[in-house]
Structure formats: C-alpha cells, structure tokens
Coordinates of C-alpha atoms and ligand atoms in Angstrom, one line a residue:
M1 CA -38.6 -30.5 -4.0
Y2 CA -35.2 -30.9 -1.3
A3 CA -33.1 -29.8 -4.6
N4 CA -36.0 -27.1 -5.5
L5 CA -35.0 -25.5 -2.1
F6 CA -31.5 -25.9 -1.5
H7 CA -31.2 -24.2 -4.5
K8 CA -33.6 -21.3 -3.2
L9 CA -31.7 -21.4 0.3
F10 CA -28.5 -20.9 -1.9
F11 CA -28.8 -18.3 -3.4
L12 CA -30.8 -16.2 -0.6
L13 CA -28.4 -17.5 2.0
P14 CA -25.6 -14.8 0.7
L15 CA -28.3 -12.0 1.8
V16 CA -27.9 -12.7 5.3
Y17 CA -24.4 -11.6 5.3
H18 CA -25.1 -7.9 3.7
P19 CA -24.5 -5.1 5.5
T20 CA -27.4 -4.1 8.3
K21 CA -27.9 0.1 7.4
H22 CA -27.8 2.1 10.8
G23 CA -30.3 4.1 11.5
I24 CA -28.8 6.6 12.7
D25 CA -27.5 9.7 10.3
T26 CA -24.3 11.4 11.1
S27 CA -21.7 13.6 8.4
S28 CA -19.2 11.9 6.6
G29 CA -15.9 13.5 5.7
S30 CA -12.7 13.9 7.2
A31 CA -11.8 13.9 10.8
N32 CA -12.1 17.6 10.8
S33 CA -15.7 17.2 9.0
G34 CA -17.0 14.7 11.9
W35 CA -15.7 11.0 11.9
N36 CA -14.2 9.5 14.7
F37 CA -13.5 6.2 16.1
D38 CA -16.1 6.2 18.8
E39 CA -17.4 3.1 16.8
H40 CA -14.9 2.1 15.4
G41 CA -16.1 2.6 11.8
L42 CA -19.4 1.3 12.0
D43 CA -21.4 4.5 11.8
W44 CA -18.9 5.3 8.6
E45 CA -21.2 6.0 5.5
G46 CA -21.0 5.3 1.7
T47 CA -18.6 3.2 0.4
C48 CA -17.6 2.5 4.3
M49 CA -20.9 1.6 5.0
T50 CA -21.3 -0.7 1.1
G51 CA -18.2 -2.0 0.1
R52 CA -17.8 -4.8 -0.4
R53 CA -13.6 -5.7 -0.4
Q54 CA -13.1 -3.2 3.5
S55 CA -10.1 -3.1 6.0
P56 CA -9.2 -4.6 8.3
I57 CA -10.1 -8.3 8.5
R58 CA -9.7 -11.2 10.6
L59 CA -5.9 -13.3 9.4
S60 CA -5.1 -16.4 10.3
I61 CA -3.3 -19.5 8.4
D62 CA -6.5 -21.6 8.3
S63 CA -8.1 -19.1 6.6
S64 CA -5.5 -18.3 3.8
L65 CA -4.2 -20.1 0.5
I66 CA -0.5 -21.2 1.3
M67 CA 1.2 -19.7 -1.7
P68 CA 5.2 -19.9 -2.4
L69 CA 4.9 -15.9 -3.7
P70 CA 7.6 -13.7 -4.2
R71 CA 8.9 -12.0 -1.4
I72 CA 8.6 -8.4 -1.4
F73 CA 11.4 -6.2 -2.7
F74 CA 12.3 -3.6 -0.8
G75 CA 13.9 -1.0 -2.8
N76 CA 15.7 2.4 -1.8
Y77 CA 14.4 0.8 2.3
D78 CA 18.9 1.4 2.5
E79 CA 19.1 4.7 1.0
R80 CA 19.0 7.7 2.8
L81 CA 15.8 10.1 2.9
N82 CA 16.8 13.4 1.0
R83 CA 15.7 15.5 4.2
P84 CA 14.5 14.9 8.0
L85 CA 10.9 13.9 8.7
T86 CA 8.1 15.8 9.6
L87 CA 6.2 14.0 12.0
V88 CA 2.5 16.3 12.2
N89 CA -0.6 15.0 14.3
K90 CA -3.8 14.8 12.4
G91 CA -6.4 14.5 14.5
Y92 CA -6.9 10.7 13.6
T93 CA -3.1 9.0 13.3
V94 CA 0.4 10.8 13.5
D95 CA 1.3 10.5 9.9
M96 CA 4.7 11.2 7.9
A97 CA 5.2 12.2 4.5
I98 CA 7.7 10.7 2.7
P99 CA 10.1 12.0 0.4
E100 CA 12.8 11.4 -2.1
T101 CA 16.0 9.8 -0.9
R102 CA 19.6 11.1 -1.3
I103 CA 19.9 8.9 -4.3
G104 CA 16.6 10.9 -5.6
Q105 CA 14.0 8.6 -5.9
K106 CA 11.2 7.8 -3.5
P107 CA 11.6 3.9 -1.5
F108 CA 9.4 1.8 -3.3
I109 CA 8.2 -1.9 -2.8
T110 CA 7.2 -4.2 -5.7
G111 CA 6.8 -8.4 -5.4
G112 CA 4.2 -10.4 -3.1
L113 CA 0.6 -9.8 -5.0
L114 CA 1.5 -6.2 -6.6
K115 CA 2.4 -5.9 -9.8
G116 CA 4.8 -3.0 -11.0
K117 CA 6.4 -0.7 -8.1
Y118 CA 4.8 0.8 -5.9
V119 CA 6.7 4.2 -3.8
A120 CA 6.4 5.5 -0.7
E121 CA 3.9 7.9 0.4
G122 CA 3.9 7.9 3.9
V123 CA 3.8 6.2 7.8
H124 CA 0.9 6.6 10.0
F125 CA -0.1 4.6 13.2
H126 CA -2.8 2.8 14.9
W127 CA -3.1 2.0 18.7
G128 CA -5.2 1.3 21.5
S129 CA -4.9 2.7 25.3
P130 CA -3.4 2.1 28.4
T131 CA -5.9 -0.8 28.6
T132 CA -6.9 -2.1 25.6
R133 CA -4.3 -3.0 21.9
G134 CA -5.5 -1.2 19.1
A135 CA -3.9 -2.9 15.9
E136 CA -6.2 -3.0 13.1
H137 CA -5.6 -6.8 11.8
I138 CA -6.5 -9.5 14.1
I139 CA -4.1 -12.1 13.3
N140 CA -4.6 -15.6 14.3
K141 CA -7.5 -14.2 16.9
R142 CA -5.1 -12.4 18.2
R143 CA -4.6 -8.0 18.2
F144 CA -1.4 -6.2 18.6
D145 CA -0.7 -3.2 20.4
I146 CA 0.5 -0.8 17.0
E147 CA -0.1 -1.4 13.9
M148 CA 2.0 1.3 11.5
H149 CA 1.4 1.3 8.0
I150 CA 3.5 2.7 5.2
V151 CA 1.3 4.1 2.4
H152 CA 2.7 3.0 -0.8
R153 CA 1.0 4.4 -4.4
N154 CA 1.0 2.4 -7.7
A155 CA 4.2 4.2 -9.9
H156 CA 1.7 4.1 -13.1
Y157 CA -0.4 6.6 -11.2
N158 CA 0.6 10.7 -10.6
N159 CA -0.4 10.6 -6.8
I160 CA -2.5 9.5 -4.2
S161 CA -5.5 11.3 -5.1
E162 CA -5.4 9.4 -8.6
A163 CA -4.1 5.9 -7.1
L164 CA -7.5 5.7 -4.6
N165 CA -9.6 5.5 -7.9
Y166 CA -7.7 2.2 -9.3
P167 CA -8.1 -1.0 -7.2
D168 CA -4.8 -1.6 -8.2
G169 CA -3.8 2.2 -7.0
I170 CA -2.4 1.7 -3.2
A171 CA -0.2 -0.7 -1.1
V172 CA -0.4 -0.9 2.5
L173 CA 2.4 -3.1 4.5
G174 CA 1.2 -4.0 8.0
I175 CA 4.0 -3.7 10.5
M176 CA 2.7 -4.9 13.9
L177 CA 4.0 -3.2 17.4
K178 CA 3.8 -5.3 20.3
I179 CA 5.0 -4.1 23.6
T180 CA 7.7 -5.8 25.6
R181 CA 8.7 -5.7 29.1
T182 CA 12.8 -5.8 27.7
P183 CA 13.1 -5.7 24.2
D184 CA 16.6 -6.5 23.6
R185 CA 16.7 -2.7 21.9
I186 CA 14.4 -0.4 20.1
Y187 CA 15.1 0.5 15.8
P188 CA 16.9 3.5 15.2
G189 CA 14.2 5.0 13.0
L190 CA 11.3 4.0 15.1
R191 CA 13.0 5.5 18.2
K192 CA 13.5 9.0 16.3
V193 CA 9.8 8.8 15.5
F194 CA 8.5 7.7 18.8
A195 CA 11.0 10.5 20.3
E196 CA 9.4 13.1 18.7
L197 CA 5.4 12.1 20.0
P198 CA 5.7 14.8 22.5
N199 CA 5.8 17.8 20.4
V200 CA 2.8 16.4 18.3
I201 CA 0.3 16.3 21.6
E202 CA -1.5 19.1 19.9
Y203 CA -4.1 18.7 16.9
H204 CA -2.1 20.0 13.8
A205 CA 1.1 20.2 15.4
E206 CA 4.3 18.9 13.8
G207 CA 7.9 18.4 14.6
E208 CA 10.8 17.5 12.7
L209 CA 12.7 14.6 13.4
P210 CA 16.3 14.9 13.8
G211 CA 18.7 14.1 11.3
T212 CA 17.8 12.1 8.2
I213 CA 17.1 8.3 8.3
T214 CA 16.7 5.3 6.1
L215 CA 12.7 3.5 5.9
G216 CA 14.2 0.4 6.6
Q217 CA 15.2 2.2 9.8
L218 CA 11.4 1.5 11.0
L219 CA 11.6 -2.1 10.1
G220 CA 14.7 -3.4 11.5
D221 CA 15.5 -6.9 11.2
L222 CA 11.4 -7.7 10.6
N223 CA 11.6 -10.8 9.1
T224 CA 9.5 -9.8 6.2
R225 CA 9.6 -13.5 4.5
N226 CA 6.3 -14.5 6.0
F227 CA 2.8 -12.1 5.0
Y228 CA -0.6 -12.4 4.7
T229 CA -1.8 -10.6 1.8
Y230 CA -5.5 -9.8 0.0
K231 CA -7.2 -7.0 -1.5
G232 CA -9.1 -4.3 0.9
S233 CA -9.8 -0.9 1.1
L234 CA -7.9 1.8 3.4
T235 CA -9.4 2.1 6.7
T236 CA -10.5 5.6 7.6
P237 CA -13.1 7.3 5.3
D238 CA -13.6 7.3 2.1
C239 CA -12.9 3.4 2.6
N240 CA -11.6 3.6 -1.1
E241 CA -11.0 -0.4 -2.2
A242 CA -8.3 0.7 -3.8
V243 CA -5.3 -1.2 -1.1
T244 CA -3.0 -4.6 -1.7
W245 CA -2.6 -5.2 1.8
T246 CA 0.5 -7.3 2.5
V247 CA 0.9 -7.7 6.9
F248 CA 3.6 -9.3 8.2
P249 CA 2.3 -11.5 11.5
Q250 CA 5.7 -11.1 13.6
P251 CA 5.4 -8.0 15.3
I252 CA 9.0 -5.4 16.7
P253 CA 9.1 -5.5 20.5
I254 CA 9.2 -2.0 21.7
P255 CA 8.6 -0.6 25.2
Y256 CA 5.8 0.2 27.0
S257 CA 7.7 3.5 27.8
E258 CA 6.9 4.4 23.9
A259 CA 3.7 3.3 23.3
A260 CA 2.2 5.6 26.7
K261 CA 3.8 8.5 24.5
L262 CA 0.7 7.7 21.9
W263 CA -2.4 7.5 24.3
Q264 CA -1.1 10.9 25.0
V265 CA -1.6 12.5 21.7
L266 CA -5.2 14.8 21.2
D267 CA -7.9 14.6 18.9
V268 CA -9.4 17.0 16.7
N269 CA -11.6 18.5 19.8
G270 CA -8.1 17.8 22.7
N271 CA -9.9 14.6 23.7
P272 CA -6.9 11.7 23.7
L273 CA -7.1 9.7 20.8
E274 CA -6.8 6.4 21.7
N275 CA -7.9 3.5 20.1
N276 CA -8.1 4.8 16.7
Y277 CA -9.0 1.4 14.6
R278 CA -11.5 0.6 12.7
A279 CA -13.9 -2.3 13.6
Q280 CA -13.0 -5.6 11.1
Q281 CA -14.7 -6.3 8.1
R282 CA -16.8 -8.9 5.7
R283 CA -14.4 -11.3 4.0
N284 CA -16.3 -11.8 1.6
N285 CA -15.5 -14.6 -0.3
R286 CA -11.8 -12.6 -0.5
P287 CA -9.3 -14.8 -1.2
V288 CA -6.1 -14.1 0.8
F289 CA -2.8 -15.4 0.6
Y290 CA -0.5 -16.2 2.8
R291 CA 3.4 -16.4 2.2
T292 CA 5.8 -18.3 3.5
I293 CA 9.5 -19.7 2.9
N294 CA 8.4 -23.0 5.0
L295 CA 6.9 -25.7 2.9
S296 CA 6.2 -28.0 5.7
N297 CA 3.6 -25.1 5.8
Y298 CA 3.4 -25.6 2.2
Y299 CA 3.0 -29.3 1.5
L300 CA 0.9 -29.9 5.5
R301 CA -1.8 -28.4 3.5
K302 CA -1.5 -29.4 0.5
Ligands
NAG401 C1 -2.8 14.3 -9.2 O1 -3.3 14.3 -10.3 C2 -4.1 13.9 -11.2 C3 -4.1 14.0 -12.8 O2 -2.4 14.0 -12.9 C4 -4.2 15.8 -11.4 O3 -5.7 16.0 -11.9 C5 -3.9 16.2 -9.9 O4 -4.4 17.8 -10.0 C6 -3.8 15.9 -9.2 N1 -3.6 16.0 -7.6 C7 -2.7 16.5 -6.8 C8 -3.1 16.5 -5.7 O5 -2.0 16.9 -7.3
NAG402 C1 7.5 -24.4 9.7 O1 5.9 -25.0 9.3 C2 5.8 -26.1 10.6 C3 4.1 -26.6 10.1 O2 3.4 -25.9 10.8 C4 6.2 -26.3 12.0 O3 5.7 -27.2 12.7 C5 7.4 -25.4 12.0 O4 8.2 -25.2 13.6 C6 8.4 -24.2 11.1 N1 9.6 -24.6 11.0 C7 10.4 -22.9 11.0 C8 11.4 -23.0 10.8 O5 9.1 -22.1 11.1
ZN403 ZN1 -4.0 2.9 8.6

C-alpha cells in the first residue's frame, strides 16, 4: 500500500512544477507591440509561459555536472570587422549586428557543448538601474550588474529566423560585467560601445562606433576557460527554445560611470529602460555542465 501511495505521489509530483497560468490577458509580440519588462516576463505568453527549457536559470557549481568539456574556440575573434559597428536602440535593449571580418568570414565559435560552427550575428545587453543589478543568469546566488549577450547562429542554417526553429539553432555567450570602483582599464571594444550610448538614448536611434574593432576586443582578457553551459531559450519573446547557453562566471570589471550610461537609455514609450532582464526560469531537470580546467574541482566532486 505504501509502495502504491509512493508510486502515485511520485507521478503526481511533477505536476507541482507545472507553470501556473496567469489570469491577466496581455498582448504579446515585439517590444513595439506590447511586451515589456514590468513583470520581468512573468506575463509573457506562448512558449515563454509553456516552455520546458527556458532561460535564464540559476547557475552554481553545486548544481552542475563538472565536466572536462572542450574549451570554447573563438574563430576570427581577433580579426578586424570590415566596417564600423552600429549601435541601435531597439526599445528593449541596445543591439549591434556583427558584419564580416576583413578576411571575409564572420567571427564564429565552436567547442563546449556546440557541435559545429556558430557564426556571430549580434551583441546586446541586459542591465539594472542605479539601485539594482540587471544580469539575467544568477551565478552562485549572485546577480552581476550587466550581462552582455553575443548571439551566434548555427552555420548549418541560413539566417537567425530559420535557426530559431531548431533546438540547436542558436548559441549565446553570456558575459558578466561588474561595476568596480577603480577598474584597471576598460577594454577598447567595450569602451567604444559605452561611449556611443549617449547617442542612442531614444528608441530607434542609431550610432556608429568610430573605427573598426575585433569582436575579441569586447572580451579583453576574460577567462573563457571556465564556463557553465546548458540548453535553454531566448530570454525575450518569443522565448524560442533554440539556444545553447555558454555563460562565463568571471566578470569583466567596468567603471560606474560607464554602467550609468545604460540607465539613461529610453524605451519605446520614452521611459527609462531599466531592469531589462527576465525572471529566473524552472530548470525542469535539465543538466547544467560546468567546464573547468581545475582538476581538483573535478576530482573533489567524483
Ligand atoms: C531565412 O532563410 C529562409 C530559408 O532559406 C528563407 O526562406 C527566409 O526568407 C530567410 N529570412 C530572412 C529574414 O532572410
Ligand atoms: C581549484 O579548485 C579548488 C576546489 O574548489 C580550489 O580550492 C582552488 O583554489 C582552485 N584552484 C584554482 C587555481 O583555481
Ligand atoms: Zn539577451
């Protein structure tokens, strides 16, 4: 009898974790047609509400499988892009499309959990406010100030819209930025992006970064050897479950004065665009892998 009860409970238990429906009726679509960060995405519909591999999620070493995965290989990240980057205010973030490099190919990544090449398509940011932090992934219970996303498309697919339909379509690198009182320096690429922010305050405003950079100049000397990786989704509607996430836990230090420029950016209604991060999503038993070269971590856990 106990066995029977246990059996029933066991199979009923997962119901507890099903997402609860909201009574609120909101229109969904692009930022211009309604969705916003007022509830950090809890009111977004469709896959955003019903999906089972949504992002962001909480990351920690304790809840990860520590694995000697291959490191991320950055292809053409040290080649100059063939034209200046244009920063665009999209109303829900600021975004740059990535052109080809001077040698013809776009930058790309492979390695980690990725099978094959993923071509860099865009860079955008999530941030907080003068009083709050705004990274999306929480790492070891900590939310960093800003999270930069470098979005890549599986080279197997023709474009982002096609790639979004496949579970292996997209790879996003999550890079944490941390406000530091006296950072040694800010990386040249990142400095140019932040210097352009005052020119893209208004929705739809565009600003061209002076000169050309390499995509690697956004990363500087970030330690990319340790990372979390898991299968998830876009963190904005339509929350497509197409993304393999690679999130680096070591932050890039930036000065307060640079972060403050993000808080000036305005949304589609002309209000400050702040806290444009999505709430943490259910893990639903997904494996999260932590890649490390520190073998003492590896053996400690075995
Ligand atoms: C993306 O590729 C698909 C398939 O080749 C094509 O039908 C579609 O028009 C393309 N979309 C864009 C926005 O280029
Ligand atoms: C390696 O991991 C162990 C256990 O977590 C830690 O004590 C040690 O400081 C780490 N070493 C390096 C070089 O990161
Ligand atoms: Zn993002």
